[in-house]
Structures are given as structure tokens and as C-alpha cells.
Amino acid sequence: MKIKKAVIPIAGKGTRFLPATKEIAKEIIPILNIPMIHHIVVEAVESGIEQIIFVTSAGKFAVEDYFDRNLELEAFLEKAGKTKELEMIRKIGTMVDVTSVRQKEQLGLGHAVLMAQELVGQETFAVLLGDDIVMNDVPCTKQLMEVSKRHGGAPVIGVMNVPREDTSKYGIVRGTPLPDDKMTLRMEGMVEKPKPDQAPTTLATPGRYILSPEIFSILKEIPRGAGNEYQLTDAINILCGRRDVYAHQFQGERFDTGHLMGYLDATVDFALRDPALRPAFVEILKQKVLKHKVIL
Ligand code: UTP
């Protein structure tokens, strides 16, 4: 069955982005002139998703508004003859059906996903985290959907290879590669932030999932885990004991824009990717290196 719905939890407090996140959602902060969440929603849409379910909290209206029409702005741009901008704004406001549900208390990612249960219903669905951007010609979520389809609609967790010394920063999967597809593992479970010498693999889970609806009953059962929060990882571990779950090493470059250095990395990278910005930006970088006496 086609996967039509994607859950995007954006209810977190974004403490690593304070003070900006005191009043605005982290996901609306732009990289250059494009909000982070725009990249995530485009990935979902280009993967074939027809309905986005945002799990929101107080003060996140800007994200919902961003994907809505802005008729006043459209009229202004039309009158001003700014056709290119008008087209861009209309496209954003009409690209996908957006619904939202509130997470009233920030009790963790697992709890946030559970809030979407009614809107998801009995369908296999995608989950994309708002602060992980993955750039690739074939969108990351689409790659996971294809693996899920090959395995009868099974849950698939997106993974990426990380240096062994970094395993303690991530959720790391345990499992056995499939004989006919070395990029996919049959999962035995996940370990949260293992020390390098204790990590079962170096495959980390950066925030892309295809989940089946039985995850909801598990999310209702689990106790609070790490950080006193309901952890999606704990529910996935239980799911692995109940049915086949796969982990797939997706293709693409991932940017962790949830913290300042990852955000800076993405900003510089996106500017250098843009042919219109690149020449002038390279000049700026050269001047900054001289000005700040940076030794490269
Ligand atoms: P993070 O762990 O990155 O938390 O959540 P955060 O609140 O966004 O940021 P920091 O750590 O305080 O800086 C991962 C994803 O899960 C969502 C977040 O919005 C983010 O997209 N989330 C987390 C929720 O929706 N609800 C929660 O209760 C927790």
C-alpha cells in the first residue's frame, strides 16, 4: 500500500537554539532564505507523501502559516508584477495538505509521534525530524519507502555510517545485513549512544523512519526512558521483537541543523552549492580568513 502520510514532530523546545527559539520555532529558522522545515516538507512531497501531520506546541503557528496561502502577499506581488516571487509563494502554499495536532506537554519524541495516532489511522507512515536535512537526488524518505515496499510494508529505519569515535552521539542499530542487499539490515534493536567499543555497528539513526501503525500501541505501553521522556527508540526496540524491522543505509548528505555548528555547516554548504551565490561568497570567505588571521 502506498505511504501517503508523514508525521513531522516540531513540538520540541529547541533549547540548543535559544534565544531565537524563545519566541519562534526552530524549524522556521532559515538556512539562507529557506526555512529548515521547507527542506523537510519538500523531501516528503518529492517522496510521494500527500498529507503532512505536524505535531506542534504553543507558538509554532508560523510553521503552519508558512505552508498556507498568503492571499494578501500574493495580491501585492501580482500588482507589483513580481511574477517569479508570486509563483514561488503560491507553490509553497499549495504544495501539500497540512494538518496539525498539539503535543501539550513535551514528553519526548515517542510521545510526540503518539499524538498523531488518530490522524494516521491504520496506515504505514513516514516520520521525518525537522532538524535533520538530507540532500540527495532521490529523497531519503523515498529510498526508505522503496525498501519498505520490497519487504511487504515493513518498518524501515534510515541509518547512516558514522566514525566509530562518534557512536556515543547517536542511536545505533543492531542487526544483520541482508544477503542480497548489503545496505539493508534486519534489525535486532537499537542502542542509545553506545561508547565506541560497545557499539554493535557504526550505523546511526538521524531521524528518518517508516513505521507501521502497531508502533502506537507500543508507545502507549512503554514507560518513560532516557531523560525521563517517552523515547521512540524504546518503542522501536519492542517492535523489533514483534515483527521484521529493517534499517537501510540511505544515500545522501545529512546536515544536523538542530545545533549551532551543524546549522553553520549547512549554511556555508548551501551557499557554496548555489551557483548564483558561490563566486561572491568564496571572495567573502577569503577576506574573512585574512581579516581574522585564520591559519588553514
Ligand atoms: P530534539 O531532541 O532535537 O529536541 O528533538 P528539541 O527540543 O527540538 O531541541 P533541543 O535538544 O532542546 O535543542 C528531536 C525532534 O523531536 C521533536 C523536536 O521538535 C525535534 O524535531 N520533539 C522532541 C517533539 O516534537 N516533542 C518532544 O517532546 C520532544
Coordinates of C-alpha atoms and ligand atoms in Angstrom, one line a residue:
M1 CA 0.0 0.0 0.0
K2 CA 1.2 3.5 -0.8
I3 CA 2.6 5.5 2.1
K4 CA 0.6 8.8 2.0
K5 CA 1.1 10.4 5.4
A6 CA 4.2 11.8 7.1
V7 CA 4.4 12.9 10.7
I8 CA 6.8 15.7 11.4
P9 CA 7.2 16.4 15.1
I10 CA 8.1 20.1 15.7
A11 CA 7.0 20.4 19.3
G12 CA 10.4 20.3 20.9
K13 CA 11.7 23.3 22.9
G14 CA 14.8 23.8 20.8
T15 CA 17.0 24.7 23.8
R16 CA 20.2 24.5 21.7
F17 CA 18.9 27.4 19.6
L18 CA 18.0 29.7 22.4
P19 CA 17.4 32.7 22.5
A20 CA 15.9 32.5 18.9
T21 CA 13.6 29.7 20.0
K22 CA 12.3 31.7 22.9
E23 CA 9.7 33.2 20.5
I24 CA 9.9 31.3 17.2
A25 CA 10.0 27.6 16.2
K26 CA 13.5 26.3 15.5
E27 CA 12.1 24.8 12.2
I28 CA 11.2 28.2 10.8
I29 CA 14.7 29.5 11.1
P30 CA 16.1 29.7 7.6
I31 CA 19.2 28.4 6.0
L32 CA 20.0 31.2 3.6
N33 CA 16.4 32.3 2.7
I34 CA 14.7 28.9 3.0
P35 CA 13.3 27.8 6.4
M36 CA 14.7 24.4 7.6
I37 CA 11.1 22.9 7.6
H38 CA 10.7 23.8 3.9
H39 CA 13.5 21.3 3.0
I40 CA 11.9 18.6 5.1
V41 CA 8.4 19.1 3.6
V42 CA 9.9 19.1 0.1
E43 CA 11.6 15.8 0.8
A44 CA 8.3 14.3 1.9
V45 CA 6.4 15.7 -1.1
E46 CA 9.0 14.5 -3.5
S47 CA 8.8 11.1 -1.9
G48 CA 5.1 10.9 -2.8
I49 CA 3.6 12.0 0.6
E50 CA 0.2 13.5 0.3
Q51 CA -0.5 14.6 3.8
I52 CA 1.8 16.2 6.3
I53 CA 0.9 15.9 10.0
F54 CA 2.8 18.4 12.1
V55 CA 3.0 17.6 15.9
T56 CA 3.1 21.1 17.3
S57 CA 3.2 23.0 20.5
A58 CA 2.5 26.5 21.6
G59 CA 3.9 29.3 19.4
K60 CA 4.5 27.1 16.3
F61 CA 1.9 28.9 14.2
A62 CA 4.5 30.2 11.8
V63 CA 5.2 26.7 10.5
E64 CA 1.5 26.0 9.7
D65 CA 1.1 29.5 8.3
Y66 CA 4.2 29.1 6.1
F67 CA 2.5 26.2 4.2
D68 CA -0.8 28.0 3.9
R69 CA -1.8 30.6 1.2
N70 CA -1.0 34.2 1.9
L71 CA -3.6 36.0 -0.3
E72 CA -2.6 39.5 0.7
L73 CA 1.1 38.9 -0.2
E74 CA 0.0 37.1 -3.4
A75 CA -2.1 40.2 -4.4
F76 CA 0.7 42.5 -3.6
L77 CA 3.2 40.5 -5.7
E78 CA 0.8 40.3 -8.6
K79 CA 0.2 44.1 -8.5
A80 CA 3.9 44.7 -8.4
G81 CA 4.5 42.4 -11.4
K82 CA 6.8 40.2 -9.4
T83 CA 5.7 37.0 -11.2
K84 CA 8.6 34.8 -10.2
E85 CA 8.1 35.6 -6.5
L86 CA 4.4 35.2 -6.8
E87 CA 4.8 31.7 -8.4
M88 CA 7.2 30.7 -5.6
I89 CA 4.8 31.9 -2.8
R90 CA 1.8 30.2 -4.4
K91 CA 3.7 26.9 -4.8
I92 CA 4.7 26.8 -1.1
G93 CA 1.1 27.5 -0.1
T94 CA -0.4 24.7 -2.2
M95 CA 2.2 22.0 -2.4
V96 CA 0.7 19.7 0.2
D97 CA -2.2 19.1 2.5
V98 CA -1.1 20.1 6.0
T99 CA -2.8 19.1 9.3
S100 CA -1.6 19.5 12.8
V101 CA -2.1 18.1 16.2
R102 CA -0.9 19.5 19.5
Q103 CA 1.5 17.9 21.9
K104 CA 0.5 19.7 25.1
E105 CA 3.5 18.6 27.2
Q106 CA 6.9 18.0 25.7
L107 CA 7.3 14.4 27.0
G108 CA 9.7 13.2 24.3
L109 CA 9.8 12.1 20.6
G110 CA 7.9 8.9 21.3
H111 CA 5.1 10.8 22.9
A112 CA 5.0 13.3 20.0
V113 CA 4.6 10.6 17.5
L114 CA 1.8 9.0 19.6
M115 CA -0.1 12.3 19.3
A116 CA -0.5 11.7 15.6
Q117 CA -2.2 8.3 16.0
E118 CA -5.8 9.4 15.2
L119 CA -4.7 11.3 12.1
V120 CA -2.5 8.5 10.9
G121 CA -5.1 5.7 11.5
Q122 CA -4.3 2.2 10.3
E123 CA -1.7 3.1 7.7
T124 CA 2.1 2.7 7.4
F125 CA 3.5 6.2 7.7
A126 CA 6.8 8.2 7.5
V127 CA 8.4 10.2 10.3
L128 CA 10.8 13.0 9.4
L129 CA 12.6 15.0 12.1
G130 CA 12.5 18.7 11.4
D131 CA 16.2 19.4 12.2
D132 CA 17.8 16.7 10.0
I133 CA 18.2 17.8 6.4
V134 CA 19.2 15.1 3.9
M135 CA 20.3 16.3 0.4
N136 CA 20.0 13.7 -2.4
D137 CA 18.5 13.4 -5.9
V138 CA 16.3 10.5 -4.7
P139 CA 14.9 11.8 -1.5
C140 CA 15.9 9.9 1.7
T141 CA 12.3 9.1 2.6
K142 CA 11.6 7.7 -0.9
Q143 CA 14.6 5.4 -0.5
L144 CA 13.2 4.1 2.7
M145 CA 9.7 3.7 1.2
E146 CA 11.1 1.6 -1.6
V147 CA 12.8 -0.8 0.9
S148 CA 9.6 -1.0 2.9
K149 CA 7.7 -1.9 -0.2
R150 CA 10.2 -4.6 -1.1
H151 CA 9.5 -6.1 2.4
G152 CA 5.7 -6.1 2.4
G153 CA 5.3 -2.7 4.0
A154 CA 7.6 -3.4 7.0
P155 CA 9.0 -0.6 9.2
V156 CA 12.4 0.8 7.9
I157 CA 14.7 3.0 9.9
G158 CA 17.0 5.3 8.0
V159 CA 20.7 4.9 9.0
M160 CA 24.0 6.5 8.1
N161 CA 27.5 5.3 8.7
V162 CA 29.4 7.4 11.3
P163 CA 33.0 7.3 12.5
R164 CA 33.3 4.8 15.4
E165 CA 34.5 7.5 17.8
D166 CA 31.1 9.3 17.3
T167 CA 28.8 6.4 18.2
S168 CA 28.2 7.9 21.6
K169 CA 26.3 10.9 20.0
Y170 CA 23.7 8.7 18.2
G171 CA 21.2 5.9 18.5
I172 CA 23.0 3.0 16.9
V173 CA 21.3 -0.1 15.3
R174 CA 22.0 -3.7 15.9
G175 CA 21.3 -6.2 13.1
T176 CA 22.4 -8.4 10.3
P177 CA 22.9 -7.3 6.7
L178 CA 20.6 -9.0 4.2
P179 CA 22.5 -11.5 1.9
D180 CA 21.1 -9.9 -1.2
D181 CA 21.2 -6.2 -0.1
K182 CA 24.2 -5.1 1.9
M183 CA 22.8 -1.6 2.5
T184 CA 19.8 -3.1 4.4
L185 CA 19.9 -4.9 7.8
R186 CA 17.3 -7.0 9.5
M187 CA 17.2 -5.1 12.8
E188 CA 17.6 -6.7 16.2
G189 CA 17.3 -3.5 18.0
M190 CA 18.8 -0.1 18.8
V191 CA 21.3 1.1 21.5
E192 CA 21.2 4.7 22.6
K193 CA 24.6 6.5 22.5
P194 CA 26.9 3.5 23.0
K195 CA 30.6 4.0 23.7
P196 CA 32.7 3.3 20.6
D197 CA 34.0 0.0 22.0
Q198 CA 30.5 -1.2 22.9
A199 CA 28.7 -0.1 19.7
P200 CA 27.2 -3.1 17.8
T201 CA 27.6 -1.3 14.4
T202 CA 28.5 2.3 13.3
L203 CA 25.1 2.8 11.8
A204 CA 23.3 5.8 13.3
T205 CA 19.7 6.9 13.1
P206 CA 19.4 10.5 12.2
G207 CA 15.7 11.0 12.1
R208 CA 14.0 9.2 9.1
Y209 CA 11.6 6.4 9.7
I210 CA 8.9 4.3 8.0
L211 CA 6.7 3.0 10.8
S212 CA 3.7 0.7 10.9
P213 CA 0.6 1.5 13.0
E214 CA 1.4 -1.1 15.7
I215 CA 4.0 1.4 16.9
F216 CA 1.2 3.4 18.5
S217 CA 0.1 0.6 20.9
I218 CA 3.7 0.1 21.9
L219 CA 4.1 3.9 22.5
K220 CA 1.2 3.7 24.9
E221 CA 2.8 0.8 26.8
I222 CA 6.3 2.0 27.3
P223 CA 7.5 3.7 30.5
R224 CA 9.5 6.9 30.4
G225 CA 13.1 6.2 29.3
A226 CA 16.2 8.3 28.9
G227 CA 15.8 11.9 30.1
N228 CA 12.5 10.9 31.7
E229 CA 10.9 11.1 28.3
Y230 CA 8.9 8.6 26.2
Q231 CA 11.5 7.5 23.6
L232 CA 10.7 6.4 20.1
T233 CA 13.9 4.3 20.3
D234 CA 12.4 2.2 23.2
A235 CA 9.2 1.5 21.1
I236 CA 11.2 0.6 18.0
N237 CA 13.2 -1.9 20.2
I238 CA 10.0 -3.6 21.2
L239 CA 8.7 -3.5 17.6
C240 CA 11.9 -5.4 16.5
G241 CA 10.9 -8.2 18.9
R242 CA 7.4 -8.5 17.5
R243 CA 7.9 -8.3 13.7
D244 CA 10.6 -7.8 11.0
V245 CA 12.0 -4.3 11.1
Y246 CA 14.7 -3.1 8.7
A247 CA 17.4 -0.5 8.8
H248 CA 18.5 1.0 5.5
Q249 CA 21.7 2.9 4.8
F250 CA 20.3 5.8 2.7
Q251 CA 22.2 7.7 0.2
G252 CA 22.6 11.5 0.7
E253 CA 24.4 14.1 2.7
R254 CA 22.8 14.7 6.1
F255 CA 23.0 18.0 8.0
D256 CA 22.2 18.2 11.7
T257 CA 20.7 21.6 11.8
G258 CA 19.4 21.2 15.4
H259 CA 22.6 22.7 16.8
L260 CA 24.6 25.7 16.0
M261 CA 27.7 24.2 14.4
G262 CA 25.5 21.8 12.2
Y263 CA 23.4 24.9 11.2
L264 CA 26.6 26.8 10.3
D265 CA 27.9 23.8 8.3
A266 CA 24.6 23.6 6.3
T267 CA 24.5 27.4 5.7
V268 CA 28.1 27.5 4.3
D269 CA 27.5 24.4 2.3
F270 CA 24.2 25.6 0.8
A271 CA 25.8 28.9 -0.1
L272 CA 28.6 27.1 -1.9
R273 CA 26.2 24.8 -3.7
D274 CA 24.3 27.8 -5.2
P275 CA 25.9 29.0 -8.4
A276 CA 24.4 32.4 -8.0
L277 CA 26.0 32.9 -4.6
R278 CA 29.1 30.9 -4.8
P279 CA 31.6 33.3 -6.5
A280 CA 30.9 36.3 -4.3
F281 CA 30.7 34.0 -1.2
V282 CA 34.1 32.5 -1.9
E283 CA 35.5 36.0 -2.0
I284 CA 33.9 36.8 1.3
L285 CA 35.3 33.7 2.9
K286 CA 38.8 34.6 1.6
Q287 CA 38.6 38.0 3.1
K288 CA 37.3 36.7 6.4
V289 CA 40.2 34.3 6.6
L290 CA 42.7 37.2 6.1
K291 CA 40.8 39.5 8.5
H292 CA 40.6 37.1 11.3
K293 CA 44.1 35.7 10.6
V294 CA 42.8 32.2 10.2
I295 CA 45.5 29.6 9.6
L296 CA 44.1 26.9 7.3
Ligands
UTP1 P1 15.4 17.2 20.0 O1 16.0 16.2 20.9 O2 16.2 17.7 18.9 O3 14.8 18.3 20.9 O4 14.1 16.5 19.4 P2 14.5 19.8 20.6 O5 13.5 20.3 21.6 O6 14.0 20.1 19.2 O7 15.9 20.5 20.7 P3 16.9 20.7 21.9 O8 17.5 19.4 22.1 O9 16.1 21.2 23.1 O10 17.8 21.8 21.4 C1 14.1 15.8 18.1 C2 12.8 16.2 17.4 O11 11.6 15.7 18.1 C3 10.7 16.8 18.4 C4 11.6 18.1 18.2 O12 10.8 19.1 17.8 C5 12.6 17.7 17.1 O13 12.1 17.8 15.8 N1 10.2 16.7 19.7 C6 11.0 16.4 20.8 C7 8.8 16.8 19.9 O14 8.1 17.1 19.0 N2 8.3 16.7 21.2 C8 9.1 16.4 22.2 O15 8.5 16.2 23.3 C9 10.5 16.2 22.0

